[in-house]
Structure formats: structure tokens, C-alpha cells
């Protein structure tokens, strides 16, 4: 399925997923994506999908 046609989790669900994993930076996120453990309904390039909600990494992980 093309990324633009995929049904992804809401931004809030995505944010919860990131925080539950304890991912602290983009390098850790890329490693997680490459591990094969990332569910299909979580976008690897989340900045594109959640561009209206995503502010920055610190905000995403709750450190801002």
C-alpha cells in the first residue's frame, strides 16, 4: 500500500507508542524502524504523516 493511502494511528497514539518504548532520539527511532519491530500502522517517516501535529523531538518524547 502506498504511504499516502495507509491508515496510520492517530498522532496521540503514535506519541504514546514512542514514549512507551523509551526512544530518546531520532537515531534510536531509525534503529527501531530497521529492527522490524515497528508495526505497519506506525509511519517510519512520521514527520510527513503528522506534519500538522509534530513540533520537534523533545515535544514528541515529552521533554519540552
mmCIF file of N, CA, C and O in Angstrom, residues 1 3 13 16-17 19 23 35 40 46 49-50 52:
data_model
loop_
_atom_site.group_PDB
_atom_site.id
_atom_site.type_symbol
_atom_site.label_atom_id
_atom_site.label_comp_id
_atom_site.label_asym_id
_atom_site.label_seq_id
_atom_site.Cartn_x
_atom_site.Cartn_y
_atom_site.Cartn_z
ATOM 1 N N UNK A 1 0.848 -1.179 0.000
ATOM 2 C CA UNK A 1 0.000 0.000 0.000
ATOM 3 C C UNK A 1 0.890 1.239 0.000
ATOM 4 O O UNK A 1 1.841 1.310 0.777
ATOM 5 N N UNK A 3 2.236 4.827 0.925
ATOM 6 C CA UNK A 3 2.189 5.500 2.224
ATOM 7 C C UNK A 3 1.024 6.478 2.381
ATOM 8 O O UNK A 3 0.420 6.564 3.435
ATOM 9 N N UNK A 13 -1.739 8.431 19.550
ATOM 10 C CA UNK A 13 -1.366 7.021 19.700
ATOM 11 C C UNK A 13 0.107 6.802 19.333
ATOM 12 O O UNK A 13 0.803 6.015 19.973
ATOM 13 N N UNK A 16 2.238 8.126 22.193
ATOM 14 C CA UNK A 16 2.208 7.162 23.291
ATOM 15 C C UNK A 16 3.137 5.985 22.992
ATOM 16 O O UNK A 16 3.882 5.526 23.862
ATOM 17 N N UNK A 17 3.109 5.503 21.752
ATOM 18 C CA UNK A 17 3.955 4.386 21.331
ATOM 19 C C UNK A 17 5.436 4.736 21.524
ATOM 20 O O UNK A 17 6.199 3.960 22.115
ATOM 21 N N UNK A 19 6.790 7.029 23.455
ATOM 22 C CA UNK A 19 7.101 7.201 24.879
ATOM 23 C C UNK A 19 7.165 5.875 25.611
ATOM 24 O O UNK A 19 8.014 5.682 26.485
ATOM 25 N N UNK A 23 12.146 5.614 23.517
ATOM 26 C CA UNK A 23 13.044 6.135 22.492
ATOM 27 C C UNK A 23 13.340 7.599 22.806
ATOM 28 O O UNK A 23 12.429 8.386 23.029
ATOM 29 N N UNK A 35 14.690 -2.512 12.869
ATOM 30 C CA UNK A 35 14.660 -3.783 13.610
ATOM 31 C C UNK A 35 13.542 -4.715 13.145
ATOM 32 O O UNK A 35 13.563 -5.896 13.442
ATOM 33 N N UNK A 40 3.067 -1.859 11.250
ATOM 34 C CA UNK A 40 2.808 -1.235 9.948
ATOM 35 C C UNK A 40 1.984 0.045 10.056
ATOM 36 O O UNK A 40 2.076 0.902 9.178
ATOM 37 N N UNK A 46 7.426 9.695 10.170
ATOM 38 C CA UNK A 46 6.293 10.290 10.879
ATOM 39 C C UNK A 46 6.159 11.792 10.672
ATOM 40 O O UNK A 46 5.064 12.337 10.732
ATOM 41 N N UNK A 49 3.707 12.382 7.848
ATOM 42 C CA UNK A 49 2.334 11.973 8.127
ATOM 43 C C UNK A 49 1.691 12.870 9.180
ATOM 44 O O UNK A 49 0.529 13.232 9.077
ATOM 45 N N UNK A 50 2.455 13.226 10.203
ATOM 46 C CA UNK A 50 1.920 14.014 11.314
ATOM 47 C C UNK A 50 2.393 15.461 11.281
ATOM 48 O O UNK A 50 2.494 16.116 12.318
ATOM 49 N N UNK A 52 1.098 18.236 10.802
ATOM 50 C CA UNK A 52 0.260 19.242 11.462
ATOM 51 C C UNK A 52 0.382 19.181 12.987
ATOM 52 O O UNK A 52 0.050 20.152 13.661
#
